[in-house]
mmCIF file of C-alpha atoms and ligand atoms in Angstrom:
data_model
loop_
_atom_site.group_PDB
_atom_site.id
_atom_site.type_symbol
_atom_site.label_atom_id
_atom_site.label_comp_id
_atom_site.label_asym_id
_atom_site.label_seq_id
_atom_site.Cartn_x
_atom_site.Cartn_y
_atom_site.Cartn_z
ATOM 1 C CA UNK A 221 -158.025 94.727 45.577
ATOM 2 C CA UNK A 222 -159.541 91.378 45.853
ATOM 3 C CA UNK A 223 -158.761 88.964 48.723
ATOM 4 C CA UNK A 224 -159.097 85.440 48.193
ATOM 5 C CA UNK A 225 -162.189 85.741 50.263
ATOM 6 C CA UNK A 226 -163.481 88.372 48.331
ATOM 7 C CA UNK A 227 -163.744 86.356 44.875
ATOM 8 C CA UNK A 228 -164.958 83.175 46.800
ATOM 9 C CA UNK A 229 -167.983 85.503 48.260
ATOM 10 C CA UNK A 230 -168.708 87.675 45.223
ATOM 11 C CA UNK A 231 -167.945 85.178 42.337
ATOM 12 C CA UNK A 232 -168.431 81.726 43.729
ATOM 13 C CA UNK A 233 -170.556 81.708 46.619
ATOM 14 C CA UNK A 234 -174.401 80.616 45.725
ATOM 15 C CA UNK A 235 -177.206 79.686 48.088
ATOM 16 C CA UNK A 236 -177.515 75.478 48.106
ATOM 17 C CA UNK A 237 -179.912 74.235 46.612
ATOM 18 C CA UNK A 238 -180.057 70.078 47.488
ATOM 19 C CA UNK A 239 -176.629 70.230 49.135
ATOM 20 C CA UNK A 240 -177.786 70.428 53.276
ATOM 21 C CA UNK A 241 -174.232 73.072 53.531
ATOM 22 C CA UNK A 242 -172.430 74.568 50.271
ATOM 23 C CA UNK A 243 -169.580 77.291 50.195
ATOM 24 C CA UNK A 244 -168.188 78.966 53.120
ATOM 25 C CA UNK A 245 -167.563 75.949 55.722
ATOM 26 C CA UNK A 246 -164.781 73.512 55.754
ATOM 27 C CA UNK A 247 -166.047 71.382 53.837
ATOM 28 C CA UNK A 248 -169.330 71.027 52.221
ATOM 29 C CA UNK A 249 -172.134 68.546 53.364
ATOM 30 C CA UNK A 250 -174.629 66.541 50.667
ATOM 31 C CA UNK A 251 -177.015 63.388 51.586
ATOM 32 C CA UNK A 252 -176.615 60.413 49.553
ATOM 33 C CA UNK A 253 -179.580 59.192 47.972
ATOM 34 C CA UNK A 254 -180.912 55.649 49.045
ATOM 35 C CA UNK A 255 -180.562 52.833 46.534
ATOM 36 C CA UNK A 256 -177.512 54.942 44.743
ATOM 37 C CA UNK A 257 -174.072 54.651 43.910
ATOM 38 C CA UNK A 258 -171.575 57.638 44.039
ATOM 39 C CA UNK A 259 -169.555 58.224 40.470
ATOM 40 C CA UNK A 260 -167.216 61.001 41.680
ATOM 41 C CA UNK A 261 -164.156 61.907 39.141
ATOM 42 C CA UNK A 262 -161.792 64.997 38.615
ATOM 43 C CA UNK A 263 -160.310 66.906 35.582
ATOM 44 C CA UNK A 264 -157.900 69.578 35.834
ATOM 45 C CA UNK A 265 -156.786 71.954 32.935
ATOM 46 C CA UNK A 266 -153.185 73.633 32.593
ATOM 47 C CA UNK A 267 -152.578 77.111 31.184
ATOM 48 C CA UNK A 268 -150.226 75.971 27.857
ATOM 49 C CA UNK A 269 -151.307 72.594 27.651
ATOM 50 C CA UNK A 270 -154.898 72.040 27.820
ATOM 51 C CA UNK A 271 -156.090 75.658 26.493
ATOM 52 C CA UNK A 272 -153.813 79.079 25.109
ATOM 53 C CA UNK A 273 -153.358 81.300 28.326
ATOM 54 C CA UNK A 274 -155.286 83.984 26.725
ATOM 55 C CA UNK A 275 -158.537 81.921 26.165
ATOM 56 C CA UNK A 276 -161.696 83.896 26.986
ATOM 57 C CA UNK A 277 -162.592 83.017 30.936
ATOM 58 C CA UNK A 278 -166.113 81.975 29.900
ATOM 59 C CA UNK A 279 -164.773 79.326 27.282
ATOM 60 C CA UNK A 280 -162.390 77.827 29.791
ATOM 61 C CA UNK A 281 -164.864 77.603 32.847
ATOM 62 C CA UNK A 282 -167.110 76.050 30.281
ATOM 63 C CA UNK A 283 -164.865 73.626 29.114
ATOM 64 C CA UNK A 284 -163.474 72.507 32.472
ATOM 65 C CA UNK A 285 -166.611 71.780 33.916
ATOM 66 C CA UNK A 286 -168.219 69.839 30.168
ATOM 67 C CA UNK A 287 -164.360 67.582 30.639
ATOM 68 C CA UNK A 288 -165.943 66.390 33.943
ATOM 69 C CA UNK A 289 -169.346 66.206 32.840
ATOM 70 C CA UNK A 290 -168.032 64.089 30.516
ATOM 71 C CA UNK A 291 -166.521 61.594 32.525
ATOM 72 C CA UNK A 292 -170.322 61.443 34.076
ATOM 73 C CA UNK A 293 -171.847 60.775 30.945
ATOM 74 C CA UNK A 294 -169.615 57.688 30.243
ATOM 75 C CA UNK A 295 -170.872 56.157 33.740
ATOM 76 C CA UNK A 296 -174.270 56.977 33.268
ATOM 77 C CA UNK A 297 -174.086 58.972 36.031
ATOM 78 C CA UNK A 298 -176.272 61.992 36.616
ATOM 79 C CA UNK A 299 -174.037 64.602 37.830
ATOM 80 C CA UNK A 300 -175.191 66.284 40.761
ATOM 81 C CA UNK A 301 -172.312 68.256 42.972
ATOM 82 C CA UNK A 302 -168.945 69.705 41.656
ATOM 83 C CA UNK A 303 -165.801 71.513 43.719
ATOM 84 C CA UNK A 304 -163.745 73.800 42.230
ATOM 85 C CA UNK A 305 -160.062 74.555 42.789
ATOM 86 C CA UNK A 306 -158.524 77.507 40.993
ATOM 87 C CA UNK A 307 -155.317 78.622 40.826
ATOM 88 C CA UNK A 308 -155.017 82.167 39.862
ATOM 89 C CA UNK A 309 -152.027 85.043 38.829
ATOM 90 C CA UNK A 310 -152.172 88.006 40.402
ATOM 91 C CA UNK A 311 -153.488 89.718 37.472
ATOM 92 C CA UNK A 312 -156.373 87.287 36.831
ATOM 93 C CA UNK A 313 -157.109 87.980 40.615
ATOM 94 C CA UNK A 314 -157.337 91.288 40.087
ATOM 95 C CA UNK A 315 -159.284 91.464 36.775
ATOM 96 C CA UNK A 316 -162.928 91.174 37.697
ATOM 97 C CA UNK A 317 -164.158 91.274 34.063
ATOM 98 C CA UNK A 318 -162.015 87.672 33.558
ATOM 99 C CA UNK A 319 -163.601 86.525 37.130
ATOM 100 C CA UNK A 320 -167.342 87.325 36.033
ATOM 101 C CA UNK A 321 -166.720 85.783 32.729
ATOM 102 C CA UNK A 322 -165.163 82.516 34.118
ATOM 103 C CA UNK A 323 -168.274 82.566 37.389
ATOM 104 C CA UNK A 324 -170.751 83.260 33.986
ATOM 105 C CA UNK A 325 -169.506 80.206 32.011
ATOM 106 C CA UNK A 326 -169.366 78.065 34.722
ATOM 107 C CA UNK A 327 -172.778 78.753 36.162
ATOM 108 C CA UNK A 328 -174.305 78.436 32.788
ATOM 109 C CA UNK A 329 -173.503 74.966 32.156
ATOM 110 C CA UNK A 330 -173.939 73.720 35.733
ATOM 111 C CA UNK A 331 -177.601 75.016 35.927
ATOM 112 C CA UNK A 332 -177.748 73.707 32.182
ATOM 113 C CA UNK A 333 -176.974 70.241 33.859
ATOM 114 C CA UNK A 334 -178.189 71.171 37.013
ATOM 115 C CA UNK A 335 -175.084 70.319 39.072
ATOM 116 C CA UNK A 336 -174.255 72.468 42.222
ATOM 117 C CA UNK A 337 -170.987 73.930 43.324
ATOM 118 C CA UNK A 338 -170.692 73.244 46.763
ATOM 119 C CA UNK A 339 -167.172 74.086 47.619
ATOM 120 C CA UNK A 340 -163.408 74.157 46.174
ATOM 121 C CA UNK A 341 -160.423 76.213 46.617
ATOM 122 C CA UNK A 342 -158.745 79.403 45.652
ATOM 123 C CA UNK A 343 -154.956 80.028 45.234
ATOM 124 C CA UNK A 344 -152.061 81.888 43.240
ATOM 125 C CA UNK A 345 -150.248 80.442 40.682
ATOM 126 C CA UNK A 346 -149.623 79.813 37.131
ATOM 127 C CA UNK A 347 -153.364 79.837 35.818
ATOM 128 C CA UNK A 348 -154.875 76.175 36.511
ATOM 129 C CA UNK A 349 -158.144 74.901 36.915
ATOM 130 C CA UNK A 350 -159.254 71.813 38.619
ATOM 131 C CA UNK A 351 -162.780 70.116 38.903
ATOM 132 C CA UNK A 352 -163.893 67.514 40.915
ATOM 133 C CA UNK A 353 -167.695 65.860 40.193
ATOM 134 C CA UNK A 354 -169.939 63.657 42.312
ATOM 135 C CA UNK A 355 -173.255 62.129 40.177
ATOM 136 C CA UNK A 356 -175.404 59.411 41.376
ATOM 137 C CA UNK A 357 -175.950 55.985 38.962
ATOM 138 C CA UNK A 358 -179.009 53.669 40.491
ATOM 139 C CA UNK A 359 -176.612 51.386 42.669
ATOM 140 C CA UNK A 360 -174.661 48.402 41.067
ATOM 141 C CA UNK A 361 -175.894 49.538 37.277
ATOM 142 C CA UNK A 362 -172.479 52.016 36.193
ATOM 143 C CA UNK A 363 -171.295 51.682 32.505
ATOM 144 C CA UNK A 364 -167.440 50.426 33.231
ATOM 145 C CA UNK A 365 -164.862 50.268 30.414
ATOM 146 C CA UNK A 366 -164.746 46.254 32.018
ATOM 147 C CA UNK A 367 -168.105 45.218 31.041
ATOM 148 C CA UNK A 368 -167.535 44.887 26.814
ATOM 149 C CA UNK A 369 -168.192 40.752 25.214
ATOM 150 C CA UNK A 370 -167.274 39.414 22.221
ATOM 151 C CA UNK A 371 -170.004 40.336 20.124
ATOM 152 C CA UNK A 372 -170.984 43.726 21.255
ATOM 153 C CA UNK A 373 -171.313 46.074 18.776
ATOM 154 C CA UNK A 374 -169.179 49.384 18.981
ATOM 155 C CA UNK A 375 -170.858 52.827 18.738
ATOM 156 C CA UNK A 376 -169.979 56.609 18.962
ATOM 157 C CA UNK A 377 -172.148 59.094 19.572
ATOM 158 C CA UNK A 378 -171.825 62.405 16.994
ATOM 159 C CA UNK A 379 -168.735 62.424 14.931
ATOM 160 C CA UNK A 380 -165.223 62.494 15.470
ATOM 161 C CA UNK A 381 -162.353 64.609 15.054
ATOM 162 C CA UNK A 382 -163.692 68.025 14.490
ATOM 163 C CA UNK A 383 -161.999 69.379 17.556
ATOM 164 C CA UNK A 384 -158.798 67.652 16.619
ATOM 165 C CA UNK A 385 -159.085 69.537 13.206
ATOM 166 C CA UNK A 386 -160.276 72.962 14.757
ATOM 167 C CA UNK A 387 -156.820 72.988 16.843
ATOM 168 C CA UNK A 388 -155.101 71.911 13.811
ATOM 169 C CA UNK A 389 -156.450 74.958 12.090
ATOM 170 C CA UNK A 390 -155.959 77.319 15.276
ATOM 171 C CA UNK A 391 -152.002 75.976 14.833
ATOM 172 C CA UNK A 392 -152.021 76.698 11.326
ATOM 173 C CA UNK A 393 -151.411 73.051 10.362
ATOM 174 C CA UNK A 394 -154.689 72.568 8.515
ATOM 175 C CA UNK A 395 -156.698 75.262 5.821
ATOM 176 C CA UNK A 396 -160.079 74.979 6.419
ATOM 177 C CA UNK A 397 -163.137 77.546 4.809
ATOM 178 C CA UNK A 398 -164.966 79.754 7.356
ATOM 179 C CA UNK A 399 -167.572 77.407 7.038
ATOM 180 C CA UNK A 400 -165.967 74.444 7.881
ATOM 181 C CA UNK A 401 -163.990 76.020 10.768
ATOM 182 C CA UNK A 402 -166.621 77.146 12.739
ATOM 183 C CA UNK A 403 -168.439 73.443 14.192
ATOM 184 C CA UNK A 404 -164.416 72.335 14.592
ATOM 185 C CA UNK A 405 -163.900 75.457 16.975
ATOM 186 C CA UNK A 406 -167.588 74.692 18.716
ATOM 187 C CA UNK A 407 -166.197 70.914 19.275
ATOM 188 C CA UNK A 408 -163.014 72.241 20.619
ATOM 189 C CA UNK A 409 -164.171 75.287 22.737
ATOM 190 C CA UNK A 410 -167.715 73.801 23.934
ATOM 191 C CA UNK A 411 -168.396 70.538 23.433
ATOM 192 C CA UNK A 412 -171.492 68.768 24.476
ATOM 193 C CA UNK A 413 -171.380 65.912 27.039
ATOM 194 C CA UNK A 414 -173.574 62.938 26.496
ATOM 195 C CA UNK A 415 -175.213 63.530 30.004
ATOM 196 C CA UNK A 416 -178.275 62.789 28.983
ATOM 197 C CA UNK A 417 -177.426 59.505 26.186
ATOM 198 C CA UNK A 418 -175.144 58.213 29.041
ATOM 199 C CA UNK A 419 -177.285 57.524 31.660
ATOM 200 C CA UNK A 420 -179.826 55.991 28.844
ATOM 201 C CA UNK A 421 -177.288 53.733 28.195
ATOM 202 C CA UNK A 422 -177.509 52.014 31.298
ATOM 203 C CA UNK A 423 -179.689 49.736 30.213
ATOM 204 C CA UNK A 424 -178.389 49.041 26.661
ATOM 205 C CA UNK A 425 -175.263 49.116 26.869
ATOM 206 C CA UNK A 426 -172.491 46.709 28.538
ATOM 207 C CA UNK A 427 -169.397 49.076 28.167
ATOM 208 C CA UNK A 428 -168.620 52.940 27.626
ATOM 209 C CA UNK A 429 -165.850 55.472 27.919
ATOM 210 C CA UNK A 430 -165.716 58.635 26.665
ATOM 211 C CA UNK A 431 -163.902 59.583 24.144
ATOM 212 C CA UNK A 432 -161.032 62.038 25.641
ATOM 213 C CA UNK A 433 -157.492 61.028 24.228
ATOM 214 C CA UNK A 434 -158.515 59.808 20.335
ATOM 215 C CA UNK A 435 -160.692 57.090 19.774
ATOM 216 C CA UNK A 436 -157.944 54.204 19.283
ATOM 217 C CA UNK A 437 -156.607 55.223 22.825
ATOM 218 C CA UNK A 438 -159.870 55.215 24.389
ATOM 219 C CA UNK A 439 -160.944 51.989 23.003
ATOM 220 C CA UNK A 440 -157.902 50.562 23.808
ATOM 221 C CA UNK A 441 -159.069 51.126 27.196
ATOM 222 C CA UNK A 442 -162.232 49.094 27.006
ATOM 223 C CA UNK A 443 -160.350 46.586 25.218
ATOM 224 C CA UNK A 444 -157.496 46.332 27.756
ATOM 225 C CA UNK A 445 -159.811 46.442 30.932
ATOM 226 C CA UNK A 446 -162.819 43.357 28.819
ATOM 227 C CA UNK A 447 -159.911 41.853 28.126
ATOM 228 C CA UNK A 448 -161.139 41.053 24.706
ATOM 229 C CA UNK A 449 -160.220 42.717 20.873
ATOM 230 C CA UNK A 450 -162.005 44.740 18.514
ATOM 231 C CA UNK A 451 -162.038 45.419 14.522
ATOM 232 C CA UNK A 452 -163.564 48.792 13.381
ATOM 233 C CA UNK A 453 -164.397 50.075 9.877
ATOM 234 C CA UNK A 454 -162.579 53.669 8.981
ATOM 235 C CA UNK A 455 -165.605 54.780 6.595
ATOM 236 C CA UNK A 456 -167.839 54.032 8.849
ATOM 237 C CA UNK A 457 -166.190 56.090 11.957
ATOM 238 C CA UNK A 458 -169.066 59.201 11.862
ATOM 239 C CA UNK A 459 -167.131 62.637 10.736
ATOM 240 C CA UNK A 460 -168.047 66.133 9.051
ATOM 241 C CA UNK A 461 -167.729 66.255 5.311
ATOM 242 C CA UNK A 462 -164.869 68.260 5.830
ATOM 243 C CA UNK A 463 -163.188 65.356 6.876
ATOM 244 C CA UNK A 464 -164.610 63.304 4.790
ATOM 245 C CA UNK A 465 -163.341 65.228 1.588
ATOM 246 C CA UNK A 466 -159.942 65.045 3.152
ATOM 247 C CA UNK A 467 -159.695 60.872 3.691
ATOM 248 C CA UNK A 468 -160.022 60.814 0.023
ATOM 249 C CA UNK A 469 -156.796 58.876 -0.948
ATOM 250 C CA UNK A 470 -154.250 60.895 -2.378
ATOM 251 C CA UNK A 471 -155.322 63.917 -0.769
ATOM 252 C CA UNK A 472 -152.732 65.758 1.222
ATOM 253 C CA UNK A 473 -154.173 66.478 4.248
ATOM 254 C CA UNK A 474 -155.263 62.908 4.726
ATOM 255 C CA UNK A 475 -152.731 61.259 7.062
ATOM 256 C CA UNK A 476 -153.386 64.577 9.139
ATOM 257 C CA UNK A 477 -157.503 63.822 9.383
ATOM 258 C CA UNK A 478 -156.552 60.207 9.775
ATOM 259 C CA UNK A 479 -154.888 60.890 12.823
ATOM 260 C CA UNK A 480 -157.246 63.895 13.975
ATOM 261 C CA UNK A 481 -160.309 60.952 13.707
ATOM 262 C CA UNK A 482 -158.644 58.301 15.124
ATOM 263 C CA UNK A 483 -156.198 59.782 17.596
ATOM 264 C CA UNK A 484 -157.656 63.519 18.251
ATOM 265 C CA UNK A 485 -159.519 63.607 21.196
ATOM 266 C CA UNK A 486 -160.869 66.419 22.920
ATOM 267 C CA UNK A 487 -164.449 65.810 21.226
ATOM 268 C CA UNK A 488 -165.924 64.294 24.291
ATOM 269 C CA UNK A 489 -168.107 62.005 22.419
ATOM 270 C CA UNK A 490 -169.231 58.155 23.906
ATOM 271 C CA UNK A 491 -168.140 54.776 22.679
ATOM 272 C CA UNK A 492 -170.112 52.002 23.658
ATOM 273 C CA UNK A 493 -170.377 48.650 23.212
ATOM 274 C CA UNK A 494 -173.864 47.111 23.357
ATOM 275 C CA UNK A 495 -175.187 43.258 22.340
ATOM 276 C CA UNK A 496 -176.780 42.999 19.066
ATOM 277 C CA UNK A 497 -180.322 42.495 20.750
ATOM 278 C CA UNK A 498 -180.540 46.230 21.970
ATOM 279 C CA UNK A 499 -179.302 47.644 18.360
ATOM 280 C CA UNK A 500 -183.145 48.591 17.169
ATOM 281 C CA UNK A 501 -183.576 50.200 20.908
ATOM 282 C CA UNK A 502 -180.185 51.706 20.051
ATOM 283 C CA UNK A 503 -181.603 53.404 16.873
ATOM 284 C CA UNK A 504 -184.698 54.576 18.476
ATOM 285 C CA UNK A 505 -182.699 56.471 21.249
ATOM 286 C CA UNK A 506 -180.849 58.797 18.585
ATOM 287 C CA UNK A 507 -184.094 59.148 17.260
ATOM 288 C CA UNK A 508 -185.231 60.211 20.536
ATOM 289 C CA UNK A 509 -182.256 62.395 21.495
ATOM 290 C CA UNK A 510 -182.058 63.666 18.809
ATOM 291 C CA UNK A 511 -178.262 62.398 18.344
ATOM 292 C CA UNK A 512 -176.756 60.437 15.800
ATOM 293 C CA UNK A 513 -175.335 56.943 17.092
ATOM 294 C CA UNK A 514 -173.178 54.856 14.484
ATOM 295 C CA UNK A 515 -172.333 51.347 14.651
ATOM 296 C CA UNK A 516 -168.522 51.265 13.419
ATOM 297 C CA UNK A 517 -167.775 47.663 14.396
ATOM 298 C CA UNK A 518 -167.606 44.454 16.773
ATOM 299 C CA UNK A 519 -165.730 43.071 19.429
ATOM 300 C CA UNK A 520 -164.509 39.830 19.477
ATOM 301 C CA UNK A 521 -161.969 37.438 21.326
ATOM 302 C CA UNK A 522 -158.159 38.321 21.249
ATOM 303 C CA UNK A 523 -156.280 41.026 22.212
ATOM 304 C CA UNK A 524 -155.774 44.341 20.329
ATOM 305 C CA UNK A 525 -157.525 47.045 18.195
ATOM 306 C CA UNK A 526 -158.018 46.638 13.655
ATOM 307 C CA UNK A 527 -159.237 49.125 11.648
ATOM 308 C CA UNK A 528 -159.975 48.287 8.113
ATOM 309 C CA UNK A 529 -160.954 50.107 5.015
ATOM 310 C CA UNK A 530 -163.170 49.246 2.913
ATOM 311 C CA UNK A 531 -160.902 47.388 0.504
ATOM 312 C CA UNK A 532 -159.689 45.489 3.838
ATOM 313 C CA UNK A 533 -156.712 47.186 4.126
ATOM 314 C CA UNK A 534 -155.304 47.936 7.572
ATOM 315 C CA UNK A 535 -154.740 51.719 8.443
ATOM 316 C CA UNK A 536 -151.572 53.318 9.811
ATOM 317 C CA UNK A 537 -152.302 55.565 12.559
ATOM 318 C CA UNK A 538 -149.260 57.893 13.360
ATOM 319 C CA UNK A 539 -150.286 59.439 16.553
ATOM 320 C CA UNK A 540 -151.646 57.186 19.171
ATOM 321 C CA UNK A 541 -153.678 59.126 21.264
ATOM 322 C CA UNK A 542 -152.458 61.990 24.269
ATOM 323 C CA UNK A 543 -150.447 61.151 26.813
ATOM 324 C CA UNK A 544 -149.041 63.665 28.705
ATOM 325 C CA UNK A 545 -146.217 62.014 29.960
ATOM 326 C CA UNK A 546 -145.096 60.145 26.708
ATOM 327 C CA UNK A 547 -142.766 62.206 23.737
ATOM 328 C CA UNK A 548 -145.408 63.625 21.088
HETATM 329 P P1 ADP B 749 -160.122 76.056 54.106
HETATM 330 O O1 ADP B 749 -159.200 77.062 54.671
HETATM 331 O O2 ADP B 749 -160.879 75.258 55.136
HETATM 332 O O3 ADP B 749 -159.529 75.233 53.014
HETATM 333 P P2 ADP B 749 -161.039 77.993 52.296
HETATM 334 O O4 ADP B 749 -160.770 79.264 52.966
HETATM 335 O O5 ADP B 749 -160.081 77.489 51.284
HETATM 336 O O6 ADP B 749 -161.305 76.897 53.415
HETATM 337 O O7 ADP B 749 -162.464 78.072 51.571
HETATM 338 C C1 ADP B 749 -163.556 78.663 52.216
HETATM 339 C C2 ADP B 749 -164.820 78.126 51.618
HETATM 340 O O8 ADP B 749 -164.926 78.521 50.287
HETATM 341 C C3 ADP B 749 -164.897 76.594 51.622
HETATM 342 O O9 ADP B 749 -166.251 76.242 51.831
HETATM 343 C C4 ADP B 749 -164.478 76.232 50.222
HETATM 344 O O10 ADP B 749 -165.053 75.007 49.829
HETATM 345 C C5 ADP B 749 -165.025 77.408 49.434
HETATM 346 N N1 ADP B 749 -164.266 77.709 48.214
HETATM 347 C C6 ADP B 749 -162.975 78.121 48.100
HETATM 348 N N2 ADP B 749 -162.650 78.348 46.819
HETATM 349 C C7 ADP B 749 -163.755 78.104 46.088
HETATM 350 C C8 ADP B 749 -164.057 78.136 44.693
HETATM 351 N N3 ADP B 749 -163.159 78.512 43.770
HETATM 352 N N4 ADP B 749 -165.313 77.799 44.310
HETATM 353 C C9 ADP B 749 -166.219 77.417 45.211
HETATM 354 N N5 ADP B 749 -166.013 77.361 46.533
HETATM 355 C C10 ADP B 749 -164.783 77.682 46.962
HETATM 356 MG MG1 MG B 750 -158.549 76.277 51.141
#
């Protein structure tokens, strides 16, 4: 039988590296860095409505610690400290293969990003997973969703809407080949967060958020908070060929891939808004990183979010985004 003290000790109890006390006090003790400001944010994950129950442990840590990562990334934070509360069954308490593979994928990507778990909290209950982050951004420099102009140019990192399409697939709602299945199940299972891109952004870029709830949610926000409006180009919004072969008009699944690009979420990928002045320097980082950055449009003055196509014609997005508390 394991106690609660048991899988804190054998599954979640590491020696500190830069924290000056980790696991096993009452709380957990770091030093904040001179000439730094504290990002600190928290993402928690519900059995049934952010993953299916029976989702392998390592895939879940994984994911619940890249959600928060996330959130760093669109600061321009480096992450450095994370708590973790779990809420366990009885079952999952008892079943150490699940409790090494959730430890494994959790450790993995923290030493990956080189953040520290330094404390958190263990209980029963319906299977639930919370993660709170602390990262460090030189002090007054954070990317807010405040700081877009009229102006800036808007730009996404990767593409959009593959994890939106891999859960469509999971739920039977879309047919996709093998082929084109497996990067929408990588988006949705393991996404990458822009830890790196987003705290090179600091000095490029006046506004970011990442991209959690569907692109036209989440740049609502930065519109909402700049107080300002934006137009955006559907073909140019950057998305597998998969989806691209779908947004052909006439093609059946294309109101679904519509709304999986422009209202999917989950695919953790930034939007920024940058002046036109840092666009070559903006080029030259995905050259660097080695990840593709597209310009899909501008902000300007006014309230409110257009997309166009091509022909200039406005396009009807169905689902708005997630929101857990509003009918779906
Ligand atoms: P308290 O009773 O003061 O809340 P706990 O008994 O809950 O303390 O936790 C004991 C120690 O183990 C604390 O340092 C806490 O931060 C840590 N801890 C508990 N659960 C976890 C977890 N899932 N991961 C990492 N550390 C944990
Ligand atoms: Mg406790």
């Amino acid at each position: 039988m394991n106690s609660e003290f048991d899988i804190i000790r054998h599954y979640f109890s590491r020696a500190p590296k830069h924290a000056l006390l980790g696991v096993g006090d009452d709380a957990a003790l770091v030093a904040c860095s001179p000439g730094k400001d504290w990002a600190i944010s928290t993402d928690t994950l519900v059995a049934g409505r952010h993953f299916f129950p029976d989702v392998a442990p390592d895939k879940l840590a994984y994911k619940a610690l890249a959600v928060n990562l996330s959130d760093m990334a669109a600061m321009g934070a480096a992450p450095r400290w994370v708590t973790l509360s779990l809420t366990l069954t009885e079952a999952l308490a008892q079943n150490d293969d699940w409790l090494k593979g959730f430890a494994s994928g959790f450790f993995a990507l923290a030493d990956l990003y080189q953040v520290e778990l330094i404390g958190g909290d263990t209980t029963g209950g319906p299977l639930n997973i919370g993660v709170q982050i602390i990262g460090e951004i030189p002090a007054g420099k954070a990317l807010k969703r405040s700081g877009a102009v009229s102006g800036d140019d808007i730009w996404i990192s990767g593409e959009l809407g593959n994890a939106a399409m891999g859960l469509a697939y999971l739920q039977r709602r879309l047919v996709l080949t093998a082929e084109e299945a497996s990067p929408c199940l990588r988006a949705l299972h393991a996404p990458l967060p822009r830890v790196r891109l987003g705290q090179r952004l600091l000095m490029l870029a006046h506004s970011a958020i990442d991209i959690s709830d569907g692109l036209v949610a989440d740049l609502s926000h930065i519109l909402a908070r700049s107080d300002v409006a934006a137009v955006i180009d559907l073909e140019k919004i950057p998305c597998s060929s998969a989806m691209k072969s779908r947004l052909s008009l006439g093609h059946t699944d294309r109101q679904l891939v519509i709304d999986c690009l422009l209202a999917g979420g989950d695919d953790y990928e930034l939007c920024m808004t940058a002046p036109e002045s840092k666009r070559e320097a903006i080029v030259r980082l995905a050259h660097e990183l080695d990840i593709p950055l597209s310009r899909i449009g501008k902000i300007m003055t006014g309230s409110g979010l257009t997309i166009l196509t091509t022909t200039g014609n406005p396009v009807i997005v169905e689902r708005k985004g997630h929101d857990h508390f509003l009918a779906r």
